[in-house]
Amino acid sequence: MPKLEKRSWAEPFKIKVVEPLHMTTRPYREHALLEAGYNTFLLRSRDVYIDLLTDSGTNAMSDNQWAGLMMGDEAYAGSENFYHLEEKVREYYGYRYLVPTHQGRGAEHLLSRILIKPGDFVPGNMYFTTTRLHQELAGGTFVDVIVDEAHDPESLHPFKGNIDLHKLESLIERVGADRISYVSAAATVNMAGGQPIAMQNLRELRALTKKHHIRVVLDATRAVENAWFIRQREPGFASHSVAQILHEMCSYTDACTMSGKKDLLVNIGGFLALNDEDIFEEARNLVVVYEGLHTYGGLAGRDLEAMARGIDEAVQEDHIRARVGQVEYVGQRLLSIGIPIVQPIGGHAVFLDARRFLPHIPQIEFPAQTLAAELYLESGIRTMERGIVSAGRDPETGEHHVPKLELVRLTFPRRVYTQAHCDVVTEAVEAVYDRRTQVRGLRMTYEPKYLRFFQTRFERL
Ligand code: PM9
């Protein structure tokens, strides 16, 4: 058996408030899953034991952040907390202007409406569900320009989030720079398995796009995790702080959309941050229509404050080492018992490779959705499908998008679960793996129009 990566550090916090967990029986879960149409999004949280559905808004806030809630300035206009957040965004991300939004997709909506004209193309390093939908709703077409290695769960490329600049160049040649709204660069790349983009790649992207006068928009949702990977893996960065790396990453881009519910350790919140004054003026006007006044963007003052304080904490080395280290720990344990996962291990989650886990189930019978359902049945652990269901349908043809990656995401909320929980998780995965040949696929019984993975219902074949 390969040796386990040694974990020579412990969580850099102690627990002050606890929330009881509920364990259920298998017959109970069988019933709950049936009621939920075999979709883990439709389970009630009280029926879940360890919740690895997402790291979005599920983080534990620090005592400092909770104290910040009491400092919420709930004025309709000009809240002090807005100015605090603006100061922190300028300090760590480096953009001049800030437009708060209720969460990441609020920022994506504003930006897409402003920058995309019908018939435009938006190249990016793999699609993300909400990001692509807003691009499409604005009349754009997403074009995947990520490196090929990103679509191969077994490739050990250290920067599988990189943009293939040849793919981007040939798109520019084919459609013309005028029809490219912007390049959408995510750090890290969620759907590829939480994989980072390299600083060198961002620099080269900046040079290429500058030549063609094309903007670059960073999806900074997990950019701190990306910065950590750059420090670990990219030559020349070992002695840089995570904060310095984050700042440099942003400096090669014109704007960012942000879901603060991830890196920034809050339960709700997001923003659009940018350098261009004209676009800022437009976003500041549009936010009033869709989110709320430009100094609160759909959030309470206390939420803005928690996010401002979260930025300071997110870039602390102890924190980010433990956060990514916990995911690494689970990934290494699963590898050591032969479970097929995406490698290298990502920043926010371990991704099970459902194709190799359940090779007898064809993709059209939803192997990743099936595996997520089986894991819940086995153990009460909730995970998320990231395969053909998440990929949705082509809006032109109505056909399923058929992604190469058919994954189940075991997503770790920040500062929530202990190493003992992690061990229980690996044992549950192993138990399903041992009986994998008996598992049968699923059939769709209901499919909503947008972001179907949230609400689609299935039955067992
Ligand atoms: N990500 C996640 O679980 C939330 C639910 S799935 C849609 O991974 C990126 C890279 C994300 C992301 C949300 C958003 C949208 C944008 N970019 O959920 O609207 O991972 O705050 O952010 C989820 P909001």
CSV table of C-alpha atoms and ligand atoms in Angstrom, one decimal:
chain,number,residue,atom,x,y,z
A,1,MET,CA,0.0,0.0,0.0
A,2,PRO,CA,1.4,3.5,-0.8
A,3,LYS,CA,2.5,5.5,2.2
A,4,LEU,CA,0.1,8.1,3.4
A,5,GLU,CA,1.2,11.7,3.1
A,6,LYS,CA,2.0,12.7,6.7
A,7,ARG,CA,0.0,15.5,8.1
A,8,SER,CA,2.3,17.2,10.5
A,9,TRP,CA,0.1,20.1,11.5
A,10,ALA,CA,-3.3,20.5,13.0
A,11,GLU,CA,-6.2,22.8,12.3
A,12,PRO,CA,-5.1,26.4,13.2
A,13,PHE,CA,-8.2,27.1,15.3
A,14,LYS,CA,-10.2,25.7,18.1
A,15,ILE,CA,-13.9,25.1,18.2
A,16,LYS,CA,-16.1,27.6,20.2
A,17,VAL,CA,-19.6,26.8,19.0
A,18,VAL,CA,-20.9,23.4,17.9
A,19,GLU,CA,-23.8,22.2,15.8
A,20,PRO,CA,-25.0,18.7,16.4
A,21,LEU,CA,-24.9,16.2,13.5
A,22,HIS,CA,-27.7,13.7,12.8
A,23,MET,CA,-27.0,10.1,11.9
A,24,THR,CA,-29.9,8.3,10.1
A,25,THR,CA,-30.6,4.7,9.3
A,26,ARG,CA,-30.3,3.2,5.8
A,27,PRO,CA,-34.1,2.6,5.5
A,28,TYR,CA,-34.6,6.3,6.4
A,29,ARG,CA,-32.1,7.4,3.8
A,30,GLU,CA,-33.7,5.2,1.2
A,31,HIS,CA,-37.0,7.0,1.7
A,32,ALA,CA,-35.4,10.5,1.9
A,33,LEU,CA,-33.5,9.8,-1.4
A,34,LEU,CA,-36.7,8.6,-3.1
A,35,GLU,CA,-38.5,11.8,-2.0
A,36,ALA,CA,-35.5,13.8,-3.3
A,37,GLY,CA,-35.7,12.2,-6.8
A,38,TYR,CA,-32.1,10.9,-6.3
A,39,ASN,CA,-30.9,14.4,-6.4
A,40,THR,CA,-28.7,15.4,-3.4
A,41,PHE,CA,-29.7,19.1,-3.9
A,42,LEU,CA,-33.3,18.1,-3.1
A,43,LEU,CA,-32.5,16.4,0.3
A,44,ARG,CA,-33.3,18.3,3.4
A,45,SER,CA,-30.2,19.2,5.3
A,46,ARG,CA,-31.6,17.6,8.5
A,47,ASP,CA,-31.3,14.3,6.7
A,48,VAL,CA,-27.6,14.7,6.0
A,49,TYR,CA,-24.8,13.6,8.2
A,50,ILE,CA,-21.6,15.1,6.8
A,51,ASP,CA,-22.4,17.7,4.2
A,52,LEU,CA,-19.9,17.8,1.3
A,53,LEU,CA,-22.4,19.2,-1.2
A,54,THR,CA,-20.5,22.5,-1.5
A,55,ASP,CA,-18.0,24.8,0.1
A,56,SER,CA,-20.3,27.7,-0.9
A,57,GLY,CA,-21.6,29.7,2.0
A,58,THR,CA,-21.1,26.7,4.3
A,59,ASN,CA,-17.9,28.0,5.9
A,60,ALA,CA,-17.5,28.5,9.7
A,61,MET,CA,-16.9,32.2,10.4
A,62,SER,CA,-14.4,33.2,13.0
A,63,ASP,CA,-15.1,35.0,16.3
A,64,ASN,CA,-13.7,38.1,14.6
A,65,GLN,CA,-16.2,37.8,11.8
A,66,TRP,CA,-19.1,37.2,14.2
A,67,ALA,CA,-18.1,40.3,16.1
A,68,GLY,CA,-18.1,42.2,12.8
A,69,LEU,CA,-21.8,41.3,12.4
A,70,MET,CA,-22.5,43.4,15.4
A,71,MET,CA,-20.8,46.3,13.7
A,72,GLY,CA,-23.2,46.2,10.8
A,73,ASP,CA,-24.1,49.7,9.7
A,74,GLU,CA,-27.5,49.0,8.3
A,75,ALA,CA,-28.0,52.5,6.7
A,76,TYR,CA,-29.7,52.2,3.3
A,77,ALA,CA,-27.0,54.3,1.7
A,78,GLY,CA,-23.3,54.8,2.4
A,79,SER,CA,-22.8,52.0,5.0
A,80,GLU,CA,-19.4,52.1,6.8
A,81,ASN,CA,-19.1,48.4,6.0
A,82,PHE,CA,-19.1,49.1,2.3
A,83,TYR,CA,-16.1,51.4,2.6
A,84,HIS,CA,-14.3,48.8,4.7
A,85,LEU,CA,-14.9,46.1,2.1
A,86,GLU,CA,-13.8,48.5,-0.7
A,87,GLU,CA,-10.6,49.2,1.2
A,88,LYS,CA,-9.9,45.4,1.6
A,89,VAL,CA,-10.7,44.6,-2.0
A,90,ARG,CA,-8.3,47.4,-3.1
A,91,GLU,CA,-5.6,46.2,-0.7
A,92,TYR,CA,-5.7,42.5,-1.6
A,93,TYR,CA,-7.1,42.3,-5.0
A,94,GLY,CA,-5.9,45.6,-6.3
A,95,TYR,CA,-9.0,46.7,-8.4
A,96,ARG,CA,-10.0,50.3,-8.1
A,97,TYR,CA,-13.8,50.0,-8.1
A,98,LEU,CA,-16.2,47.8,-6.2
A,99,VAL,CA,-19.8,46.8,-6.8
A,100,PRO,CA,-21.2,44.5,-4.1
A,101,THR,CA,-23.7,41.8,-5.1
A,102,HIS,CA,-25.7,39.3,-3.2
A,103,GLN,CA,-23.4,36.5,-4.4
A,104,GLY,CA,-21.2,35.5,-7.4
A,105,ARG,CA,-23.9,35.1,-10.0
A,106,GLY,CA,-25.2,38.6,-9.2
A,107,ALA,CA,-21.8,39.9,-10.4
A,108,GLU,CA,-21.8,37.6,-13.4
A,109,HIS,CA,-25.2,38.8,-14.4
A,110,LEU,CA,-24.2,42.5,-14.3
A,111,LEU,CA,-20.9,41.9,-16.1
A,112,SER,CA,-22.4,39.7,-18.8
A,113,ARG,CA,-25.2,42.3,-19.5
A,114,ILE,CA,-22.6,45.1,-19.8
A,115,LEU,CA,-19.9,43.4,-21.8
A,116,ILE,CA,-21.6,40.8,-24.0
A,117,LYS,CA,-23.4,41.7,-27.3
A,118,PRO,CA,-25.6,39.1,-28.9
A,119,GLY,CA,-23.4,37.0,-31.3
A,120,ASP,CA,-20.3,37.5,-29.2
A,121,PHE,CA,-17.9,34.7,-28.0
A,122,VAL,CA,-16.6,34.3,-24.5
A,123,PRO,CA,-13.5,32.1,-24.3
A,124,GLY,CA,-12.7,30.6,-20.9
A,125,ASN,CA,-10.8,27.9,-19.0
A,126,MET,CA,-13.7,25.5,-18.9
A,127,TYR,CA,-17.3,26.4,-18.3
A,128,PHE,CA,-18.8,27.1,-14.9
A,129,THR,CA,-22.6,26.5,-14.7
A,130,THR,CA,-23.8,29.9,-13.6
A,131,THR,CA,-21.1,31.8,-15.4
A,132,ARG,CA,-21.9,30.2,-18.8
A,133,LEU,CA,-25.6,30.6,-18.3
A,134,HIS,CA,-25.3,34.4,-17.8
A,135,GLN,CA,-23.0,34.6,-20.8
A,136,GLU,CA,-25.6,32.7,-22.8
A,137,LEU,CA,-28.6,34.7,-21.5
A,138,ALA,CA,-26.7,37.9,-22.6
A,139,GLY,CA,-26.5,36.4,-26.2
A,140,GLY,CA,-22.9,35.1,-26.0
A,141,THR,CA,-21.4,31.7,-26.8
A,142,PHE,CA,-18.9,30.2,-24.4
A,143,VAL,CA,-15.8,28.6,-26.0
A,144,ASP,CA,-13.6,26.3,-23.9
A,145,VAL,CA,-9.9,27.2,-24.4
A,146,ILE,CA,-8.5,25.3,-21.4
A,147,VAL,CA,-5.5,23.0,-21.9
A,148,ASP,CA,-6.4,19.5,-23.0
A,149,GLU,CA,-4.9,18.0,-19.8
A,150,ALA,CA,-7.8,19.5,-17.8
A,151,HIS,CA,-10.2,17.1,-19.4
A,152,ASP,CA,-8.1,14.1,-18.4
A,153,PRO,CA,-8.6,13.1,-14.8
A,154,GLU,CA,-5.4,11.1,-14.7
A,155,SER,CA,-3.1,13.8,-16.1
A,156,LEU,CA,-0.7,15.1,-13.4
A,157,HIS,CA,-0.1,18.5,-15.1
A,158,PRO,CA,0.5,20.9,-12.2
A,159,PHE,CA,-1.6,23.7,-13.8
A,160,LYS,CA,-4.6,22.0,-15.4
A,161,GLY,CA,-6.4,25.4,-15.1
A,162,ASN,CA,-4.1,26.9,-17.7
A,163,ILE,CA,-5.5,28.5,-20.9
A,164,ASP,CA,-4.3,27.1,-24.1
A,165,LEU,CA,-3.1,30.3,-25.8
A,166,HIS,CA,-3.1,28.6,-29.2
A,167,LYS,CA,-6.7,27.7,-28.9
A,168,LEU,CA,-7.4,31.3,-27.9
A,169,GLU,CA,-5.4,32.7,-30.8
A,170,SER,CA,-7.2,30.5,-33.3
A,171,LEU,CA,-10.5,31.7,-32.0
A,172,ILE,CA,-9.4,35.3,-32.4
A,173,GLU,CA,-8.3,34.5,-35.9
A,174,ARG,CA,-11.6,32.8,-36.7
A,175,VAL,CA,-14.1,35.2,-35.3
A,176,GLY,CA,-12.1,38.4,-34.9
A,177,ALA,CA,-11.2,40.2,-31.7
A,178,ASP,CA,-14.2,42.5,-32.0
A,179,ARG,CA,-16.6,39.6,-31.4
A,180,ILE,CA,-14.8,38.4,-28.2
A,181,SER,CA,-16.4,40.1,-25.2
A,182,TYR,CA,-13.6,39.2,-22.8
A,183,VAL,CA,-11.6,36.2,-21.7
A,184,SER,CA,-13.1,34.5,-18.7
A,185,ALA,CA,-10.2,33.1,-16.6
A,186,ALA,CA,-11.1,31.2,-13.5
A,187,ALA,CA,-8.7,30.6,-10.6
A,188,THR,CA,-9.0,27.8,-9.6
A,189,VAL,CA,-11.1,25.9,-12.2
A,190,ASN,CA,-14.0,24.3,-10.3
A,191,MET,CA,-15.3,21.9,-13.0
A,192,ALA,CA,-11.8,20.6,-13.8
A,193,GLY,CA,-11.4,19.5,-10.2
A,194,GLY,CA,-10.3,22.7,-8.4
A,195,GLN,CA,-7.2,23.0,-10.6
A,196,PRO,CA,-5.0,26.1,-10.6
A,197,ILE,CA,-3.9,28.4,-13.4
A,198,ALA,CA,-0.2,29.4,-13.4
A,199,MET,CA,1.1,32.9,-13.0
A,200,GLN,CA,3.1,32.5,-16.2
A,201,ASN,CA,0.0,31.6,-18.0
A,202,LEU,CA,-1.8,34.7,-16.7
A,203,ARG,CA,1.1,36.9,-17.8
A,204,GLU,CA,1.1,35.4,-21.3
A,205,LEU,CA,-2.6,35.7,-21.5
A,206,ARG,CA,-2.3,39.4,-20.6
A,207,ALA,CA,0.3,40.0,-23.3
A,208,LEU,CA,-1.8,38.2,-26.0
A,209,THR,CA,-5.1,40.0,-25.0
A,210,LYS,CA,-3.4,43.4,-24.8
A,211,LYS,CA,-2.2,43.0,-28.4
A,212,HIS,CA,-5.8,42.4,-29.5
A,213,HIS,CA,-7.4,44.9,-27.0
A,214,ILE,CA,-9.5,42.1,-25.4
A,215,ARG,CA,-10.3,42.3,-21.7
A,216,VAL,CA,-9.6,39.6,-19.1
A,217,VAL,CA,-12.1,38.9,-16.4
A,218,LEU,CA,-10.9,36.8,-13.5
A,219,ASP,CA,-13.3,34.5,-11.6
A,220,ALA,CA,-11.7,35.1,-8.3
A,221,THR,CA,-14.0,32.9,-6.3
A,222,ARG,CA,-11.2,30.6,-5.2
A,223,ALA,CA,-8.2,32.7,-6.2
A,224,VAL,CA,-6.6,32.5,-2.8
A,225,GLU,CA,-6.5,28.7,-3.1
A,226,ASN,CA,-5.0,29.2,-6.6
A,227,ALA,CA,-2.4,31.5,-5.1
A,228,TRP,CA,-1.4,28.8,-2.6
A,229,PHE,CA,-0.9,26.3,-5.5
A,230,ILE,CA,1.3,28.8,-7.3
A,231,ARG,CA,3.4,29.2,-4.2
A,232,GLN,CA,3.8,25.4,-3.9
A,233,ARG,CA,4.3,24.5,-7.5
A,234,GLU,CA,5.5,27.4,-9.7
A,235,PRO,CA,9.2,28.2,-9.7
A,236,GLY,CA,10.1,31.6,-8.2
A,237,PHE,CA,7.1,31.9,-5.8
A,238,ALA,CA,8.2,29.8,-2.8
A,239,SER,CA,9.2,32.9,-0.8
A,240,HIS,CA,6.2,35.1,-1.9
A,241,SER,CA,3.3,35.5,0.5
A,242,VAL,CA,-0.1,34.3,-0.7
A,243,ALA,CA,-1.3,37.9,-0.5
A,244,GLN,CA,1.4,39.0,-2.9
A,245,ILE,CA,0.7,36.2,-5.3
A,246,LEU,CA,-3.0,37.0,-5.3
A,247,HIS,CA,-2.3,40.7,-6.0
A,248,GLU,CA,0.0,39.8,-8.9
A,249,MET,CA,-2.6,37.4,-10.4
A,250,CYS,CA,-5.3,40.1,-10.4
A,251,SER,CA,-2.9,42.7,-11.9
A,252,TYR,CA,-3.0,40.7,-15.2
A,253,THR,CA,-6.7,41.1,-15.4
A,254,ASP,CA,-9.2,44.0,-15.9
A,255,ALA,CA,-11.9,42.9,-13.5
A,256,CYS,CA,-13.1,40.1,-11.3
A,257,THR,CA,-16.4,38.5,-10.4
A,258,MET,CA,-16.4,37.0,-6.9
A,259,SER,CA,-18.4,34.7,-4.9
A,260,GLY,CA,-17.4,35.6,-1.3
A,261,LYS,CA,-19.1,32.4,-0.1
A,262,LYS,CA,-16.0,30.4,-0.9
A,263,ASP,CA,-12.5,31.9,-0.3
A,264,LEU,CA,-13.9,34.8,1.8
A,265,LEU,CA,-15.3,32.6,4.6
A,266,VAL,CA,-18.8,34.0,4.7
A,267,ASN,CA,-22.3,32.5,4.3
A,268,ILE,CA,-23.5,35.0,1.7
A,269,GLY,CA,-22.0,37.8,-0.4
A,270,GLY,CA,-20.1,38.6,-3.6
A,271,PHE,CA,-18.8,41.4,-5.7
A,272,LEU,CA,-17.7,42.7,-9.1
A,273,ALA,CA,-14.4,44.6,-8.9
A,274,LEU,CA,-12.8,46.4,-11.8
A,275,ASN,CA,-10.5,49.1,-13.1
A,276,ASP,CA,-12.4,50.6,-16.0
A,277,GLU,CA,-14.3,53.7,-14.9
A,278,ASP,CA,-16.9,53.6,-17.7
A,279,ILE,CA,-17.8,50.0,-17.0
A,280,PHE,CA,-17.9,50.7,-13.3
A,281,GLU,CA,-20.4,53.6,-13.9
A,282,GLU,CA,-22.6,51.2,-15.9
A,283,ALA,CA,-22.4,48.4,-13.3
A,284,ARG,CA,-23.1,50.9,-10.5
A,285,ASN,CA,-26.2,51.9,-12.3
A,286,LEU,CA,-27.3,48.4,-13.2
A,287,VAL,CA,-26.8,47.0,-9.7
A,288,VAL,CA,-29.6,49.3,-8.5
A,289,VAL,CA,-32.0,47.5,-10.8
A,290,TYR,CA,-31.1,43.9,-9.9
A,291,GLU,CA,-29.4,43.8,-6.5
A,292,GLY,CA,-29.8,46.9,-4.5
A,293,LEU,CA,-28.1,50.3,-4.0
A,294,HIS,CA,-24.4,50.4,-5.1
A,295,THR,CA,-23.2,50.5,-1.4
A,296,TYR,CA,-25.0,47.3,-0.4
A,297,GLY,CA,-25.8,45.2,-3.5
A,298,GLY,CA,-28.4,43.0,-1.9
A,299,LEU,CA,-26.4,42.5,1.3
A,300,ALA,CA,-26.9,43.7,4.8
A,301,GLY,CA,-24.2,45.9,6.2
A,302,ARG,CA,-23.2,43.1,8.6
A,303,ASP,CA,-22.6,40.7,5.6
A,304,LEU,CA,-20.3,43.3,4.0
A,305,GLU,CA,-18.4,43.5,7.2
A,306,ALA,CA,-18.0,39.7,7.6
A,307,MET,CA,-16.7,39.6,4.0
A,308,ALA,CA,-14.2,42.4,4.6
A,309,ARG,CA,-12.9,40.6,7.7
A,310,GLY,CA,-12.9,37.3,5.8
A,311,ILE,CA,-10.5,38.7,3.2
A,312,ASP,CA,-7.9,39.3,5.9
A,313,GLU,CA,-8.3,35.8,7.2
A,314,ALA,CA,-8.5,34.1,3.8
A,315,VAL,CA,-4.9,35.0,2.9
A,316,GLN,CA,-3.4,33.9,6.2
A,317,GLU,CA,-0.9,31.2,5.5
A,318,ASP,CA,-1.9,29.0,8.4
A,319,HIS,CA,-5.5,29.1,7.2
A,320,ILE,CA,-4.9,28.3,3.6
A,321,ARG,CA,-2.3,25.6,4.3
A,322,ALA,CA,-4.9,23.8,6.6
A,323,ARG,CA,-7.7,24.3,4.2
A,324,VAL,CA,-6.0,22.9,1.1
A,325,GLY,CA,-4.2,20.4,3.3
A,326,GLN,CA,-7.4,18.9,4.6
A,327,VAL,CA,-8.6,18.2,1.0
A,328,GLU,CA,-5.1,16.8,0.2
A,329,TYR,CA,-5.4,14.5,3.2
A,330,VAL,CA,-8.7,13.0,2.1
A,331,GLY,CA,-7.5,12.7,-1.5
A,332,GLN,CA,-4.3,10.9,-0.4
A,333,ARG,CA,-6.2,8.5,1.7
A,334,LEU,CA,-8.6,7.6,-1.1
A,335,LEU,CA,-5.7,7.1,-3.5
A,336,SER,CA,-4.0,4.8,-1.0
A,337,ILE,CA,-6.9,2.4,-1.1
A,338,GLY,CA,-7.2,2.6,-4.9
A,339,ILE,CA,-10.2,4.8,-5.4
A,340,PRO,CA,-10.1,6.6,-8.7
A,341,ILE,CA,-10.0,10.4,-8.2
A,342,VAL,CA,-9.0,13.4,-10.2
A,343,GLN,CA,-5.3,14.2,-9.9
A,344,PRO,CA,-3.6,16.3,-8.9
A,345,ILE,CA,-5.9,16.7,-5.8
A,346,GLY,CA,-7.8,20.0,-6.1
A,347,GLY,CA,-8.1,23.0,-3.7
A,348,HIS,CA,-11.6,22.8,-2.5
A,349,ALA,CA,-12.7,19.2,-3.1
A,350,VAL,CA,-11.8,15.7,-3.9
A,351,PHE,CA,-13.4,14.6,-7.2
A,352,LEU,CA,-14.3,10.9,-7.6
A,353,ASP,CA,-14.0,9.8,-11.2
A,354,ALA,CA,-17.3,8.1,-11.7
A,355,ARG,CA,-16.3,6.7,-15.1
A,356,ARG,CA,-13.6,4.6,-13.5
A,357,PHE,CA,-15.6,4.0,-10.3
A,358,LEU,CA,-18.7,2.7,-12.1
A,359,PRO,CA,-17.4,1.7,-15.6
A,360,HIS,CA,-20.5,-0.5,-16.3
A,361,ILE,CA,-22.9,2.5,-16.2
A,362,PRO,CA,-23.0,4.5,-19.5
A,363,GLN,CA,-22.8,8.3,-19.2
A,364,ILE,CA,-26.4,8.6,-20.4
A,365,GLU,CA,-27.4,6.7,-17.2
A,366,PHE,CA,-25.7,9.4,-15.1
A,367,PRO,CA,-22.9,7.5,-13.3
A,368,ALA,CA,-21.9,10.5,-11.2
A,369,GLN,CA,-25.4,11.3,-10.1
A,370,THR,CA,-25.8,7.6,-9.3
A,371,LEU,CA,-22.6,7.6,-7.3
A,372,ALA,CA,-23.6,10.7,-5.3
A,373,ALA,CA,-26.9,9.0,-4.5
A,374,GLU,CA,-25.2,5.7,-3.4
A,375,LEU,CA,-22.8,7.6,-1.1
A,376,TYR,CA,-25.7,9.2,0.6
A,377,LEU,CA,-27.5,5.9,0.9
A,378,GLU,CA,-24.4,4.2,2.4
A,379,SER,CA,-23.5,6.9,4.9
A,380,GLY,CA,-25.7,10.0,5.0
A,381,ILE,CA,-22.8,11.9,3.4
A,382,ARG,CA,-24.0,14.4,0.8
A,383,THR,CA,-21.9,15.2,-2.3
A,384,MET,CA,-22.5,16.8,-5.7
A,385,GLU,CA,-22.7,15.5,-9.3
A,386,ARG,CA,-20.3,17.3,-11.6
A,387,GLY,CA,-20.8,15.5,-14.9
A,388,ILE,CA,-23.4,15.3,-17.6
A,389,VAL,CA,-26.2,16.6,-15.5
A,390,SER,CA,-24.3,19.7,-14.5
A,391,ALA,CA,-23.1,20.3,-18.1
A,392,GLY,CA,-26.8,20.8,-19.2
A,393,ARG,CA,-27.9,21.1,-22.8
A,394,ASP,CA,-26.7,23.0,-25.8
A,395,PRO,CA,-29.1,25.9,-26.1
A,396,GLU,CA,-29.1,25.7,-29.9
A,397,THR,CA,-29.5,21.9,-30.5
A,398,GLY,CA,-31.2,21.0,-27.2
A,399,GLU,CA,-28.8,18.0,-26.9
A,400,HIS,CA,-27.0,17.1,-23.7
A,401,HIS,CA,-23.5,18.6,-23.4
A,402,VAL,CA,-21.4,15.5,-23.0
A,403,PRO,CA,-18.3,16.4,-20.8
A,404,LYS,CA,-15.3,14.1,-20.7
A,405,LEU,CA,-15.3,14.5,-16.9
A,406,GLU,CA,-18.0,12.6,-15.1
A,407,LEU,CA,-17.3,13.4,-11.5
A,408,VAL,CA,-18.6,13.4,-7.9
A,409,ARG,CA,-17.4,16.3,-5.8
A,410,LEU,CA,-16.6,15.8,-2.2
A,411,THR,CA,-16.4,19.5,-1.3
A,412,PHE,CA,-15.0,20.6,2.0
A,413,PRO,CA,-16.5,23.6,3.7
A,414,ARG,CA,-13.8,25.8,5.3
A,415,ARG,CA,-13.1,25.3,9.1
A,416,VAL,CA,-16.1,23.0,9.6
A,417,TYR,CA,-15.1,19.3,9.7
A,418,THR,CA,-12.4,17.6,11.6
A,419,GLN,CA,-9.9,15.0,10.6
A,420,ALA,CA,-12.2,12.3,12.2
A,421,HIS,CA,-15.0,13.4,9.8
A,422,CYS,CA,-12.5,13.0,7.0
A,423,ASP,CA,-11.7,9.5,8.0
A,424,VAL,CA,-15.4,8.6,8.1
A,425,VAL,CA,-15.8,10.0,4.6
A,426,THR,CA,-13.0,7.8,3.2
A,427,GLU,CA,-14.5,4.7,4.8
A,428,ALA,CA,-17.9,5.5,3.3
A,429,VAL,CA,-16.4,5.9,-0.2
A,430,GLU,CA,-14.5,2.6,0.3
A,431,ALA,CA,-17.7,0.8,1.3
A,432,VAL,CA,-19.5,1.9,-1.9
A,433,TYR,CA,-16.4,1.0,-4.0
A,434,ASP,CA,-16.5,-2.5,-2.5
A,435,ARG,CA,-20.1,-3.1,-3.8
A,436,ARG,CA,-19.7,-1.0,-7.0
A,437,THR,CA,-20.6,-3.8,-9.4
A,438,GLN,CA,-24.1,-4.0,-8.0
A,439,VAL,CA,-24.9,-0.3,-8.5
A,440,ARG,CA,-27.5,0.5,-11.2
A,441,GLY,CA,-27.9,3.8,-13.1
A,442,LEU,CA,-30.7,6.4,-13.2
A,443,ARG,CA,-33.2,7.8,-15.6
A,444,MET,CA,-34.5,11.4,-15.6
A,445,THR,CA,-38.1,12.0,-14.7
A,446,TYR,CA,-38.1,15.8,-14.5
A,447,GLU,CA,-35.8,18.4,-15.9
A,448,PRO,CA,-36.0,22.2,-15.4
A,449,LYS,CA,-34.9,24.7,-18.1
A,450,TYR,CA,-32.0,26.4,-16.3
A,451,LEU,CA,-29.1,25.0,-14.2
A,452,ARG,CA,-30.8,21.6,-14.2
A,453,PHE,CA,-28.5,19.9,-11.8
A,454,PHE,CA,-30.2,21.8,-8.9
A,455,GLN,CA,-33.7,20.5,-9.5
A,456,THR,CA,-33.7,17.5,-11.9
A,457,ARG,CA,-35.4,14.4,-10.6
A,458,PHE,CA,-34.5,10.8,-11.3
A,459,GLU,CA,-35.6,7.3,-10.7
A,460,ARG,CA,-33.6,4.1,-10.5
A,461,LEU,CA,-33.2,2.0,-13.6
B,1,PM9,N1,-20.1,27.6,-7.0
B,1,PM9,C1,-20.3,25.5,-6.0
B,1,PM9,O1,-20.8,24.7,-5.2
B,1,PM9,C2,-22.3,27.1,-5.8
B,1,PM9,C3,-23.3,26.2,-6.3
B,1,PM9,S1,-23.1,25.4,-7.9
B,1,PM9,C4,-23.7,26.7,-8.9
B,1,PM9,O2,-19.1,25.2,-6.5
B,1,PM9,C5,-17.4,29.7,-9.4
B,1,PM9,C6,-16.1,29.2,-9.8
B,1,PM9,C7,-18.2,29.0,-8.5
B,1,PM9,C8,-19.5,29.5,-8.2
B,1,PM9,C9,-20.4,28.8,-7.4
B,1,PM9,C10,-19.9,30.8,-8.8
B,1,PM9,C11,-21.2,31.4,-8.5
B,1,PM9,C12,-19.1,31.4,-9.7
B,1,PM9,N2,-17.8,30.8,-10.0
B,1,PM9,O3,-22.9,30.6,-6.0
B,1,PM9,O4,-23.6,32.6,-7.2
B,1,PM9,O5,-17.8,27.9,-8.0
B,1,PM9,O6,-22.1,32.8,-5.2
B,1,PM9,O7,-21.2,31.9,-7.2
B,1,PM9,C13,-20.9,26.8,-6.3
B,1,PM9,P1,-22.5,32.0,-6.3
